[in-house]
Amino acid sequence: MSLVITPAMLGQVIVSGLLAGSLYAMVALGLGLIFGVMRVLNVAHGPLLMLGAYVTFWLFSTVGLNPYLSLLVSMPLLYLLGVLLQRFLVYRVVDAPELSSLLVTFGVSIAIVNLAQLAFTSDLRAVEYLTGAFVLGPIAFSKSRVIACAIAVAITAAAFLFLQKTRLGKAIRAVSQSREVAQVCGINVGRVHAIAFGLASALAAAGGSLVAVMVAIQPEMGQVYTFKSFLVIVLGGAGNYPGALLGGLLLGLIEQLSSLFLTTQVNEAVAYVLLVVVLLVRPTGLLGGRAS
Amino acid sequence: MRRAGLTGLAAALLLGLLLYPLEGSGYGVRLMLQLFMWIALAQSWNLISGLTGYVSFGHVAFYGTGAYATGIVITKLHWPWLAAALMGGLVAAVLALVIGWPCLRLKGPYFAIAMLGLNEVLRVAASYFEGLTGGGLGLSLPTLHASVPIYYAMGLTAAGVTLLAYVILTSRFGLRLMTIREDEVAAEAMGIDTFRYKLYAFLLSAVGPGVVGGLSARDQGYIEPISVFPLLMTITMIVMALFGGKGTIWGPVLGAVLLFAFQEVVWARFIYLHQLLFGAIIVAVVLVMPRGILGVLQQKYNLPRTI
């Protein structure tokens, strides 16, 4: 909370912002995928991330598995859970008014958080694996954040390649552009919905596993990510997948920048105020061209 | 004949509720007071979201605002509690006007999320402006030794909001709101100034929670940011309104009575499963009975809108 900002401080803010932002981008891509494909706002996205974090914690504390390798377990597990959620619950409200899908995913989110409380208690858990920082001149990079950023960038890139190049990825994009036309072209929309929900959950799980090494784990840790992800896709333009990437980096930078001037508590409110302001100025998102 | 019987029943019920605090135990009075609170909250949410389809996902923001406005005028200006609670309703209505002006232009989930954000911002603001609100330490109000006056005030608020729902639902204003819910573009094309009517409904829906927040603050004697801006309270009012039937007059009342009773009888015994069950009920109500109990009856027996 100083008034003088040195270039080193600014450099630190930019680096920290980009490191955090890349993670936001990956997690938000999942939320954006569900919203783009089904027009469902998945309030349970953050709680799914929390489950990913617990998978990593659990594997680390019981069998000592490297937390980064645990991504190979958390992502498929959550993919499966996402497909099941879609197949058994969410598919019923895809065409219903927004309130229905919002409430169903909210109900799911309460249930997940409370199951986690029953299973793991509300105690704070930590994966003590990687501490310390790389120091480069006046700027310090936390090691766990650098690795998380690298993995997040790789996973995000893979997701983009999948969406751009594969038949399935093209089918997903086709459904998010027009479900009717996609259906006429012979795409199994129900299957695409389930796969999109699974992929989104796997992306959330990856976020959780990476975050597990950086922050304390507890059942209610996820909610804030739901909101941040929503903010990211609003910044980037709902239904605009590259926009999510830019939105994520932007959110990371804004958060770090505002932390120079404000206390952490107020800093949280900045994201909310920002969200409302962006919605008011550009209801389709900063990069969003077409109205939804 | 049937109508006369119903009127008699209603009169007896009303008389019972009026006389109850004279005989009832302190615990019973407090329980009824809370039930009145939930009726007023669920009904208020119904006024904006049930009638226009604009889902307010942060309606507890008005409750918290009312609580703080009341707490501040009581502690700083030494207002009498009833005037202070009415002040809470007024401040909440002004907030609704200020917030509704920009936010009611947002569509679908965007409005829901903006309201959620509003609640979070207010919670942070309540702990930030320490001079006024006492910050994270909260605000202590002078103790009140009897719940009975609050019982009557809360009962009157619940009745007032329900009467308001009746007046709106039987008026042209209500019809316009429901037209917006069914098809906003068509409503616009018919010459309805949709924005103005949404704003009126939003404003009216904020008064009840504002007064209720003020009365609860007075009753509990202590407020802090996390206790007056809980997301779960918004969700509870939504579920009560949905359960009974949103967009009807008696649906939110019925939903509040049933879920409140259920909560007291069943959930209290399963403290840990309480919220889990709550999540399951939300999902079940939305999937199985999206129109609520009265909504289903209305459709099945072709009942009038004024139910």
Coordinates of C-alpha atoms in Angstrom, one line a residue:
Chain A
M1 CA 0.0 0.0 0.0
S2 CA 2.6 2.5 -1.0
L3 CA 2.1 5.5 -3.2
V4 CA 5.3 5.2 -5.2
I5 CA 5.4 2.5 -7.8
T6 CA 8.8 1.5 -9.0
P7 CA 9.4 -0.3 -12.3
A8 CA 10.4 -3.4 -10.4
M9 CA 7.1 -3.4 -8.6
L10 CA 5.3 -3.0 -11.9
G11 CA 7.4 -5.9 -13.4
Q12 CA 6.5 -8.1 -10.5
V13 CA 2.8 -7.2 -10.9
I14 CA 2.8 -8.1 -14.6
V15 CA 4.6 -11.4 -14.0
S16 CA 2.4 -12.4 -11.1
G17 CA -0.7 -11.3 -13.1
L18 CA 0.2 -13.4 -16.1
L19 CA 1.1 -16.4 -14.0
A20 CA -2.3 -16.3 -12.2
G21 CA -4.1 -15.3 -15.4
S22 CA -3.0 -18.3 -17.4
L23 CA -4.6 -20.5 -14.7
Y24 CA -7.8 -18.5 -14.7
A25 CA -7.9 -18.8 -18.5
M26 CA -7.7 -22.6 -18.4
V27 CA -10.4 -22.9 -15.8
A28 CA -12.7 -20.4 -17.4
L29 CA -12.3 -22.1 -20.8
G30 CA -14.3 -25.0 -19.2
L31 CA -17.1 -22.8 -17.9
G32 CA -17.2 -21.0 -21.3
L33 CA -17.4 -24.3 -23.1
I34 CA -20.5 -25.3 -21.2
F35 CA -22.1 -21.9 -21.6
G36 CA -21.2 -21.8 -25.3
V37 CA -22.5 -25.3 -26.1
M38 CA -25.6 -25.4 -23.8
R39 CA -26.3 -21.9 -22.6
V40 CA -26.1 -23.3 -19.1
L41 CA -24.2 -21.3 -16.5
N42 CA -22.6 -24.1 -14.4
V43 CA -22.4 -22.7 -10.8
A44 CA -20.8 -26.0 -9.8
H45 CA -17.7 -25.3 -11.8
G46 CA -15.7 -24.1 -8.8
P47 CA -16.8 -27.0 -6.5
L48 CA -15.6 -29.4 -9.3
L49 CA -12.2 -27.6 -9.2
M50 CA -12.2 -28.1 -5.4
L51 CA -12.8 -31.9 -6.0
G52 CA -9.7 -31.9 -8.3
A53 CA -7.7 -30.3 -5.5
Y54 CA -8.8 -33.0 -3.0
V55 CA -7.9 -35.8 -5.5
T56 CA -4.4 -34.3 -5.6
F57 CA -4.2 -33.9 -1.8
W58 CA -5.5 -37.3 -1.2
L59 CA -3.1 -39.1 -3.6
F60 CA -0.2 -37.0 -2.2
S61 CA -0.9 -37.7 1.4
T62 CA -1.7 -41.4 1.1
V63 CA 0.6 -42.8 -1.6
G64 CA 2.9 -39.8 -1.9
L65 CA 2.1 -39.2 -5.6
N66 CA 3.7 -36.2 -7.3
P67 CA 1.0 -33.6 -7.3
Y68 CA 1.6 -32.8 -11.0
L69 CA 1.3 -36.4 -11.9
S70 CA -2.0 -36.5 -10.1
L71 CA -3.5 -34.5 -12.9
L72 CA -3.5 -37.8 -14.8
V73 CA -6.0 -39.1 -12.2
S74 CA -8.0 -36.0 -11.3
M75 CA -8.8 -35.0 -14.9
P76 CA -10.2 -38.4 -16.1
L77 CA -12.1 -38.8 -12.8
L78 CA -13.7 -35.4 -13.1
Y79 CA -14.4 -35.9 -16.8
L80 CA -16.4 -38.9 -15.8
L81 CA -18.3 -37.0 -13.1
G82 CA -19.0 -34.2 -15.6
V83 CA -20.5 -36.7 -18.1
L84 CA -22.6 -38.3 -15.4
L85 CA -23.9 -34.9 -14.2
Q86 CA -24.9 -34.0 -17.7
R87 CA -26.4 -37.3 -18.5
F88 CA -28.5 -37.6 -15.3
L89 CA -29.3 -34.0 -14.3
V90 CA -28.3 -31.1 -16.5
Y91 CA -29.7 -32.5 -19.8
R92 CA -33.2 -32.0 -18.4
V93 CA -32.8 -28.3 -18.0
V94 CA -30.8 -27.4 -21.1
D95 CA -34.0 -26.1 -22.8
A96 CA -35.7 -24.8 -19.7
P97 CA -35.6 -21.1 -18.6
E98 CA -32.2 -20.0 -17.2
L99 CA -33.5 -20.1 -13.6
S100 CA -33.8 -23.8 -13.8
S101 CA -30.3 -24.6 -15.0
L102 CA -28.9 -22.0 -12.6
L103 CA -30.7 -23.6 -9.7
V104 CA -29.9 -27.2 -10.6
T105 CA -26.2 -26.5 -10.9
F106 CA -26.5 -24.5 -7.7
G107 CA -28.1 -27.5 -5.9
V108 CA -25.4 -29.7 -7.3
S109 CA -22.8 -27.3 -6.0
I110 CA -24.2 -27.2 -2.5
A111 CA -24.3 -31.0 -2.5
I112 CA -20.7 -31.3 -3.7
V113 CA -19.4 -28.8 -1.1
N114 CA -21.3 -30.5 1.8
L115 CA -20.3 -34.0 0.7
A116 CA -16.7 -32.8 0.7
Q117 CA -17.2 -31.4 4.2
L118 CA -18.5 -34.7 5.4
A119 CA -15.7 -36.6 3.7
F120 CA -12.8 -34.4 4.4
T121 CA -14.0 -32.1 7.2
S122 CA -13.6 -28.3 6.9
D123 CA -10.0 -28.3 8.1
L124 CA -7.5 -26.5 6.0
R125 CA -5.2 -29.0 4.1
A126 CA -2.0 -28.3 2.3
V127 CA 0.1 -30.2 -0.2
E128 CA 3.6 -29.3 0.9
Y129 CA 5.6 -30.1 -2.2
L130 CA 7.2 -27.1 -3.9
T131 CA 8.1 -24.0 -2.1
G132 CA 10.4 -21.1 -2.8
A133 CA 10.9 -18.9 -5.8
F134 CA 13.0 -18.3 -8.8
V135 CA 14.6 -14.9 -8.5
L136 CA 15.5 -12.9 -11.5
G137 CA 16.9 -9.4 -10.7
P138 CA 14.2 -7.6 -8.6
I139 CA 11.5 -10.0 -9.6
A140 CA 10.6 -13.2 -7.8
F141 CA 8.5 -16.0 -9.4
S142 CA 7.0 -18.6 -7.0
K143 CA 8.1 -22.0 -8.3
S144 CA 4.7 -23.6 -7.9
R145 CA 3.1 -20.8 -9.9
V146 CA 5.6 -21.0 -12.7
I147 CA 5.0 -24.7 -13.1
A148 CA 1.3 -24.3 -12.8
C149 CA 1.4 -21.7 -15.5
A150 CA 3.4 -23.9 -17.8
I151 CA 1.1 -26.8 -17.4
A152 CA -2.0 -24.6 -17.7
V153 CA -0.7 -23.1 -21.0
A154 CA 0.0 -26.6 -22.3
I155 CA -3.4 -27.9 -21.4
T156 CA -5.1 -24.8 -22.8
A157 CA -3.2 -25.2 -26.0
A158 CA -4.2 -28.8 -26.2
A159 CA -7.8 -28.0 -25.7
F160 CA -7.6 -25.4 -28.5
L161 CA -6.0 -27.8 -30.9
F162 CA -8.7 -30.3 -30.0
L163 CA -11.5 -27.8 -30.7
Q164 CA -9.8 -26.6 -33.9
K165 CA -8.5 -29.7 -35.5
T166 CA -10.4 -32.8 -34.5
R167 CA -13.8 -33.9 -35.8
L168 CA -15.2 -34.0 -32.3
G169 CA -13.9 -30.5 -31.6
K170 CA -15.5 -29.2 -34.7
A171 CA -18.7 -30.8 -33.7
I172 CA -18.6 -29.1 -30.4
R173 CA -18.0 -25.7 -32.0
A174 CA -20.8 -26.4 -34.5
V175 CA -23.2 -27.1 -31.7
S176 CA -22.3 -23.9 -29.9
Q177 CA -22.9 -22.0 -33.1
S178 CA -26.3 -23.5 -33.9
R179 CA -27.7 -26.6 -32.3
E180 CA -30.4 -27.0 -34.9
V181 CA -28.1 -26.8 -37.9
A182 CA -25.6 -29.1 -36.2
Q183 CA -28.4 -31.6 -35.6
V184 CA -29.5 -31.5 -39.2
C185 CA -25.9 -32.2 -40.2
G186 CA -26.0 -35.4 -38.3
I187 CA -24.2 -34.4 -35.1
N188 CA -25.4 -36.2 -32.0
V189 CA -26.1 -33.2 -29.9
G190 CA -26.7 -35.1 -26.6
R191 CA -23.3 -36.8 -27.0
V192 CA -21.6 -33.4 -27.7
H193 CA -23.3 -31.9 -24.6
A194 CA -22.0 -34.8 -22.4
I195 CA -18.5 -34.6 -23.8
A196 CA -18.4 -30.8 -23.4
F197 CA -19.5 -31.1 -19.8
G198 CA -16.9 -33.8 -19.2
L199 CA -14.1 -31.7 -20.8
A200 CA -15.1 -28.6 -18.8
S201 CA -15.0 -30.6 -15.6
A202 CA -11.6 -32.0 -16.5
L203 CA -10.3 -28.5 -17.1
A204 CA -11.7 -27.5 -13.7
A205 CA -10.0 -30.5 -12.1
A206 CA -6.7 -29.6 -13.7
G207 CA -7.1 -26.1 -12.2
G208 CA -7.8 -27.7 -8.8
S209 CA -4.8 -30.0 -8.9
L210 CA -2.5 -27.1 -9.8
V211 CA -3.9 -24.8 -7.2
A212 CA -3.6 -27.5 -4.5
V213 CA 0.2 -26.9 -4.5
M214 CA -0.2 -23.2 -4.1
V215 CA -3.0 -22.5 -1.6
A216 CA -4.8 -24.1 1.4
I217 CA -7.4 -26.6 0.4
Q218 CA -10.9 -26.6 2.0
P219 CA -14.4 -27.5 0.8
E220 CA -15.5 -24.0 0.2
M221 CA -12.4 -22.9 -1.8
G222 CA -14.2 -23.5 -5.2
Q223 CA -16.9 -20.8 -5.2
V224 CA -14.6 -17.9 -5.8
Y225 CA -13.4 -19.7 -9.0
T226 CA -16.9 -20.0 -10.3
F227 CA -17.2 -16.3 -10.1
K228 CA -13.8 -15.5 -11.5
S229 CA -14.4 -17.9 -14.4
F230 CA -17.6 -16.1 -15.1
L231 CA -15.9 -12.8 -15.0
V232 CA -13.3 -14.1 -17.4
I233 CA -15.8 -15.3 -20.0
V234 CA -17.7 -12.0 -19.7
L235 CA -14.5 -10.1 -20.2
G236 CA -13.6 -12.3 -23.2
G237 CA -17.1 -12.5 -24.6
A238 CA -19.4 -15.4 -23.8
G239 CA -19.1 -18.2 -26.4
N240 CA -15.8 -16.8 -27.7
Y241 CA -13.2 -19.4 -26.8
P242 CA -10.0 -17.4 -27.6
G243 CA -11.6 -14.5 -25.7
A244 CA -11.5 -16.7 -22.6
L245 CA -7.7 -16.8 -22.8
L246 CA -7.4 -13.1 -23.1
G247 CA -10.0 -12.5 -20.4
G248 CA -8.1 -14.8 -18.0
L249 CA -4.8 -12.9 -18.5
L250 CA -6.6 -9.6 -18.1
L251 CA -8.3 -10.7 -14.9
G252 CA -4.9 -11.8 -13.5
L253 CA -3.3 -8.5 -14.4
I254 CA -6.2 -6.4 -13.0
E255 CA -6.2 -8.3 -9.7
Q256 CA -2.5 -7.9 -9.2
L257 CA -2.5 -4.3 -10.2
S258 CA -5.3 -3.4 -7.9
S259 CA -3.5 -5.2 -5.1
L260 CA -0.9 -2.4 -5.3
F261 CA -3.5 0.1 -4.1
L262 CA -6.0 -1.9 -2.1
T263 CA -6.2 -4.4 0.6
T264 CA -6.9 -8.0 -0.4
Q265 CA -10.4 -7.9 1.0
V266 CA -11.4 -4.9 -1.1
N267 CA -9.5 -6.4 -4.0
E268 CA -12.0 -9.2 -4.2
A269 CA -14.8 -6.7 -4.5
V270 CA -13.0 -5.0 -7.4
A271 CA -13.6 -8.1 -9.5
Y272 CA -17.3 -7.9 -8.9
V273 CA -17.5 -4.2 -9.6
L274 CA -15.5 -4.8 -12.8
L275 CA -17.9 -7.5 -13.8
V276 CA -21.0 -5.3 -13.5
V277 CA -19.2 -2.4 -15.2
V278 CA -18.2 -4.6 -18.2
L279 CA -21.7 -6.1 -18.5
L280 CA -23.2 -2.6 -18.6
V281 CA -20.8 -1.2 -21.1
R282 CA -20.6 -4.3 -23.4
P283 CA -23.3 -6.8 -22.5
T284 CA -21.8 -9.3 -24.9
G285 CA -18.3 -9.1 -23.4
L286 CA -15.3 -7.0 -24.3
L287 CA -14.4 -9.1 -27.3
G288 CA -17.8 -10.6 -27.9
G289 CA -19.1 -9.4 -31.3
R290 CA -22.4 -11.2 -31.6
A291 CA -25.2 -11.0 -29.1
S292 CA -26.1 -14.3 -27.5
Chain B
M1 CA -70.9 -21.3 0.7
R2 CA -67.4 -22.6 0.1
R3 CA -66.2 -19.0 0.0
A4 CA -67.9 -18.2 3.3
G5 CA -66.2 -21.2 4.9
L6 CA -62.8 -20.1 3.6
T7 CA -63.3 -16.6 4.9
G8 CA -64.3 -18.0 8.3
L9 CA -61.2 -20.2 8.4
A10 CA -59.0 -17.2 7.4
A11 CA -60.6 -15.0 10.1
A12 CA -60.0 -17.7 12.7
L13 CA -56.4 -18.2 11.6
L14 CA -55.8 -14.4 11.8
L15 CA -57.4 -14.1 15.2
G16 CA -55.3 -17.0 16.4
L17 CA -52.1 -15.4 15.1
L18 CA -53.0 -12.1 16.7
L19 CA -53.8 -13.6 20.1
Y20 CA -51.0 -16.2 20.0
P21 CA -48.2 -14.1 21.8
L22 CA -50.6 -13.6 24.8
E23 CA -50.5 -17.4 25.5
G24 CA -47.6 -18.7 23.4
S25 CA -44.2 -19.5 24.9
G26 CA -41.2 -17.4 24.1
Y27 CA -39.8 -20.1 21.9
G28 CA -43.1 -20.4 19.9
V29 CA -43.2 -16.7 19.4
R30 CA -39.7 -16.6 18.1
L31 CA -40.4 -19.5 15.8
M32 CA -43.5 -17.8 14.3
L33 CA -41.5 -14.6 14.0
Q34 CA -39.0 -16.4 11.8
L35 CA -41.7 -18.0 9.8
F36 CA -43.2 -14.5 9.1
M37 CA -39.7 -13.4 8.0
W38 CA -39.4 -16.2 5.5
I39 CA -42.9 -15.6 4.1
A40 CA -42.0 -11.9 3.6
L41 CA -38.7 -12.7 2.0
A42 CA -40.0 -15.5 -0.4
Q43 CA -43.0 -13.3 -1.3
S44 CA -40.7 -10.3 -2.1
W45 CA -38.5 -12.4 -4.3
N46 CA -41.6 -13.6 -6.0
L47 CA -42.6 -10.0 -6.9
I48 CA -39.6 -9.5 -9.1
S49 CA -38.5 -13.0 -10.2
G50 CA -41.8 -14.9 -10.1
L51 CA -43.6 -12.2 -12.0
T52 CA -41.0 -10.9 -14.5
G53 CA -38.7 -13.9 -14.8
Y54 CA -35.7 -11.8 -13.9
V55 CA -33.9 -14.0 -11.4
S56 CA -32.6 -12.0 -8.5
F57 CA -29.7 -14.2 -7.2
G58 CA -28.7 -11.7 -4.6
H59 CA -31.9 -10.6 -3.1
V60 CA -30.5 -10.9 0.4
A61 CA -28.6 -7.7 -0.5
F62 CA -31.7 -5.8 0.4
Y63 CA -32.1 -7.6 3.7
G64 CA -28.5 -6.8 4.6
T65 CA -28.9 -3.2 3.5
G66 CA -32.1 -2.8 5.6
A67 CA -30.3 -4.4 8.6
Y68 CA -27.4 -2.0 8.4
A69 CA -29.5 1.1 7.7
T70 CA -31.6 0.2 10.8
G71 CA -28.6 -0.6 12.9
I72 CA -26.9 2.7 12.0
V73 CA -29.9 5.0 12.6
I74 CA -30.6 3.2 16.0
T75 CA -27.1 3.4 17.3
K76 CA -26.0 6.8 15.8
L77 CA -29.2 8.7 15.7
H78 CA -31.2 6.9 18.4
W79 CA -34.3 6.4 16.3
P80 CA -37.1 4.3 17.7
W81 CA -36.9 0.8 16.2
L82 CA -40.1 0.8 14.2
A83 CA -39.2 4.0 12.4
A84 CA -35.7 2.7 11.9
A85 CA -37.0 -0.5 10.3
L86 CA -39.2 1.5 8.0
M87 CA -36.1 3.5 7.2
G88 CA -34.4 0.2 6.3
G89 CA -37.1 -0.5 3.8
L90 CA -36.8 2.9 2.3
V91 CA -33.0 2.6 1.9
A92 CA -33.4 -0.8 0.3
A93 CA -35.9 0.7 -2.2
V94 CA -33.5 3.5 -3.0
L95 CA -30.7 0.9 -3.5
A96 CA -33.0 -1.1 -5.8
L97 CA -33.6 2.0 -7.9
V98 CA -29.9 2.7 -8.2
I99 CA -29.0 -0.9 -9.0
G100 CA -32.0 -1.7 -11.1
W101 CA -31.4 1.2 -13.4
P102 CA -28.3 -0.4 -15.0
C103 CA -28.8 -4.0 -14.1
L104 CA -32.3 -4.6 -15.3
R105 CA -31.0 -4.0 -18.8
L106 CA -29.0 -7.2 -18.5
K107 CA -30.6 -10.4 -19.8
G108 CA -30.9 -13.9 -18.4
P109 CA -28.0 -15.2 -16.4
Y110 CA -26.2 -11.9 -16.6
F111 CA -28.8 -10.2 -14.4
A112 CA -28.6 -13.2 -11.9
I113 CA -24.8 -12.9 -11.7
A114 CA -24.9 -9.1 -11.4
M115 CA -27.2 -9.4 -8.4
L116 CA -24.9 -12.1 -6.8
G117 CA -22.0 -9.6 -7.3
L118 CA -24.0 -6.8 -5.7
N119 CA -24.4 -8.9 -2.6
E120 CA -20.7 -9.6 -2.4
V121 CA -19.7 -6.0 -3.0
L122 CA -22.1 -4.9 -0.2
R123 CA -20.7 -7.5 2.2
V124 CA -17.1 -6.2 1.5
A125 CA -18.3 -2.6 1.8
A126 CA -19.9 -3.4 5.2
S127 CA -16.6 -4.6 6.6
Y128 CA -14.6 -1.8 4.9
F129 CA -16.5 1.3 6.2
E130 CA -15.7 0.7 9.8
G131 CA -16.7 4.1 11.1
L132 CA -20.3 3.6 10.0
T133 CA -20.8 -0.2 10.3
G134 CA -18.3 -1.3 12.9
G135 CA -16.5 -3.3 10.2
G136 CA -15.8 -7.0 10.8
L137 CA -16.5 -6.5 14.5
G138 CA -20.1 -5.8 13.7
L139 CA -22.7 -3.5 15.2
S140 CA -24.4 -4.1 18.6
L141 CA -27.9 -2.7 19.1
P142 CA -29.4 -1.9 22.4
T143 CA -31.0 -5.1 23.8
L144 CA -34.7 -5.6 23.5
H145 CA -36.2 -7.8 26.1
A146 CA -39.4 -8.8 24.3
S147 CA -40.0 -10.4 20.9
V148 CA -43.7 -9.7 20.9
P149 CA -43.6 -6.2 19.3
I150 CA -41.2 -7.6 16.7
Y151 CA -43.6 -10.5 16.2
Y152 CA -46.5 -8.2 15.3
A153 CA -44.3 -6.0 13.1
M154 CA -42.9 -9.0 11.2
G155 CA -46.4 -10.5 10.8
L156 CA -47.6 -7.2 9.5
T157 CA -44.7 -7.1 7.0
A158 CA -45.5 -10.6 5.8
A159 CA -49.2 -9.7 5.4
G160 CA -48.3 -6.4 3.7
V161 CA -46.0 -8.0 1.1
T162 CA -48.6 -10.7 0.4
L163 CA -51.3 -8.1 0.1
L164 CA -49.0 -6.3 -2.3
A165 CA -48.7 -9.5 -4.3
Y166 CA -52.4 -9.8 -4.4
V167 CA -52.9 -6.2 -5.6
I168 CA -50.2 -6.6 -8.3
L169 CA -51.4 -10.0 -9.6
T170 CA -54.9 -8.7 -10.0
S171 CA -54.0 -5.5 -11.7
R172 CA -53.0 -4.5 -15.3
F173 CA -49.5 -3.8 -13.8
G174 CA -49.2 -7.5 -12.9
L175 CA -50.4 -8.6 -16.3
R176 CA -47.7 -6.4 -17.9
L177 CA -45.1 -8.0 -15.7
M178 CA -46.2 -11.5 -16.7
T179 CA -46.2 -10.5 -20.4
I180 CA -42.5 -9.5 -19.9
R181 CA -41.9 -12.9 -18.3
E182 CA -43.5 -14.8 -21.2
D183 CA -41.9 -12.8 -24.0
E184 CA -40.2 -9.5 -23.4
V185 CA -39.7 -8.7 -27.1
A186 CA -43.4 -9.2 -27.8
A187 CA -44.3 -7.1 -24.7
E188 CA -42.1 -4.3 -26.1
A189 CA -43.7 -4.6 -29.5
M190 CA -47.2 -4.3 -27.8
G191 CA -46.1 -0.9 -26.5
I192 CA -45.3 -1.9 -22.9
D193 CA -42.4 0.2 -21.5
T194 CA -40.8 -3.0 -20.1
F195 CA -37.9 -1.3 -18.4
R196 CA -40.1 1.0 -16.4
Y197 CA -42.4 -1.8 -15.2
K198 CA -39.4 -4.1 -14.3
L199 CA -37.9 -1.2 -12.3
Y200 CA -41.2 -0.7 -10.4
A201 CA -41.4 -4.4 -9.6
F202 CA -37.8 -4.5 -8.5
L203 CA -38.3 -1.5 -6.2
L204 CA -41.4 -3.0 -4.6
S205 CA -39.6 -6.3 -4.2
A206 CA -36.8 -4.6 -2.2
V207 CA -39.0 -2.9 0.4
G208 CA -40.0 -6.1 2.2
P209 CA -36.5 -7.5 2.7
G210 CA -35.3 -4.0 3.8
V211 CA -37.9 -3.8 6.6
V212 CA -37.4 -7.5 7.5
G213 CA -33.7 -7.0 7.7
G214 CA -34.2 -4.0 10.0
L215 CA -36.6 -6.0 12.3
S216 CA -34.3 -9.0 12.5
A217 CA -31.4 -6.7 13.3
R218 CA -33.4 -5.2 16.1
D219 CA -34.5 -8.7 17.3
Q220 CA -31.1 -10.2 17.2
G221 CA -29.4 -7.1 18.6
Y222 CA -26.2 -7.7 16.7
I223 CA -25.2 -7.6 13.0
E224 CA -22.0 -8.4 11.1
P225 CA -21.3 -8.6 7.4
I226 CA -21.4 -12.3 7.0
S227 CA -24.6 -12.7 9.0
V228 CA -26.7 -10.3 7.0
F229 CA -25.4 -11.0 3.5
P230 CA -25.5 -14.8 3.3
L231 CA -25.9 -16.2 -0.2
L232 CA -27.8 -19.2 1.4
M233 CA -30.6 -16.8 2.5
T234 CA -31.2 -15.8 -1.1
I235 CA -31.3 -19.4 -2.1
T236 CA -33.7 -20.3 0.7
M237 CA -36.2 -17.6 -0.4
I238 CA -35.9 -18.8 -4.0
V239 CA -36.5 -22.4 -3.1
M240 CA -39.5 -21.5 -0.8
A241 CA -41.1 -19.5 -3.6
L242 CA -40.4 -22.3 -6.2
F243 CA -41.6 -25.0 -3.9
G244 CA -45.0 -23.4 -3.3
G245 CA -45.3 -22.0 -6.8
K246 CA -43.6 -18.9 -8.2
G247 CA -45.8 -16.2 -9.9
T248 CA -48.8 -17.1 -7.7
I249 CA -50.1 -15.2 -4.6
W250 CA -50.1 -18.0 -2.1
G251 CA -47.3 -20.1 -3.5
P252 CA -44.5 -18.4 -1.7
V253 CA -46.5 -18.4 1.6
L254 CA -47.2 -22.1 1.2
G255 CA -43.6 -22.9 0.3
A256 CA -42.3 -20.9 3.3
V257 CA -44.6 -22.6 5.7
L258 CA -43.9 -26.1 4.5
L259 CA -40.1 -25.8 4.1
F260 CA -39.8 -23.9 7.4
A261 CA -41.8 -26.6 9.2
F262 CA -39.7 -29.3 7.5
Q263 CA -36.6 -27.5 8.5
E264 CA -37.6 -27.3 12.2
V265 CA -38.9 -30.9 12.4
V266 CA -36.5 -32.9 10.2
W267 CA -33.3 -31.0 9.4
A268 CA -32.6 -30.0 13.0
R269 CA -31.9 -33.7 13.7
F270 CA -29.4 -34.0 10.8
I271 CA -27.1 -31.1 11.3
Y272 CA -24.5 -32.3 8.9
L273 CA -26.8 -33.5 6.2
H274 CA -28.9 -30.4 6.5
Q275 CA -27.3 -28.5 3.6
L276 CA -26.8 -31.6 1.5
L277 CA -30.5 -32.3 1.7
F278 CA -31.2 -28.7 0.9
G279 CA -29.2 -29.0 -2.3
A280 CA -31.0 -32.2 -3.2
I281 CA -34.4 -30.5 -2.6
I282 CA -33.4 -27.7 -4.9
V283 CA -32.5 -30.1 -7.7
A284 CA -35.6 -32.2 -7.1
V285 CA -38.1 -29.3 -7.1
V286 CA -36.6 -27.8 -10.3
L287 CA -36.6 -31.1 -12.1
V288 CA -39.8 -32.7 -10.9
M289 CA -42.1 -29.8 -10.1
P290 CA -40.8 -26.6 -11.8
R291 CA -44.1 -24.9 -11.3
G292 CA -44.4 -25.6 -7.6
I293 CA -47.3 -27.1 -5.7
L294 CA -49.8 -24.3 -6.6
G295 CA -48.5 -24.1 -10.1
V296 CA -49.3 -27.8 -10.6
L297 CA -52.7 -27.5 -9.0
Q298 CA -53.5 -24.3 -11.0
Q299 CA -52.7 -26.2 -14.3
K300 CA -54.5 -29.4 -13.3
Y301 CA -57.8 -27.8 -12.0
N302 CA -57.7 -24.7 -14.2
L303 CA -57.7 -22.5 -11.1
P304 CA -57.6 -18.7 -11.5
R305 CA -54.4 -16.6 -11.4
T306 CA -55.5 -15.1 -8.2
I307 CA -54.4 -18.1 -6.1

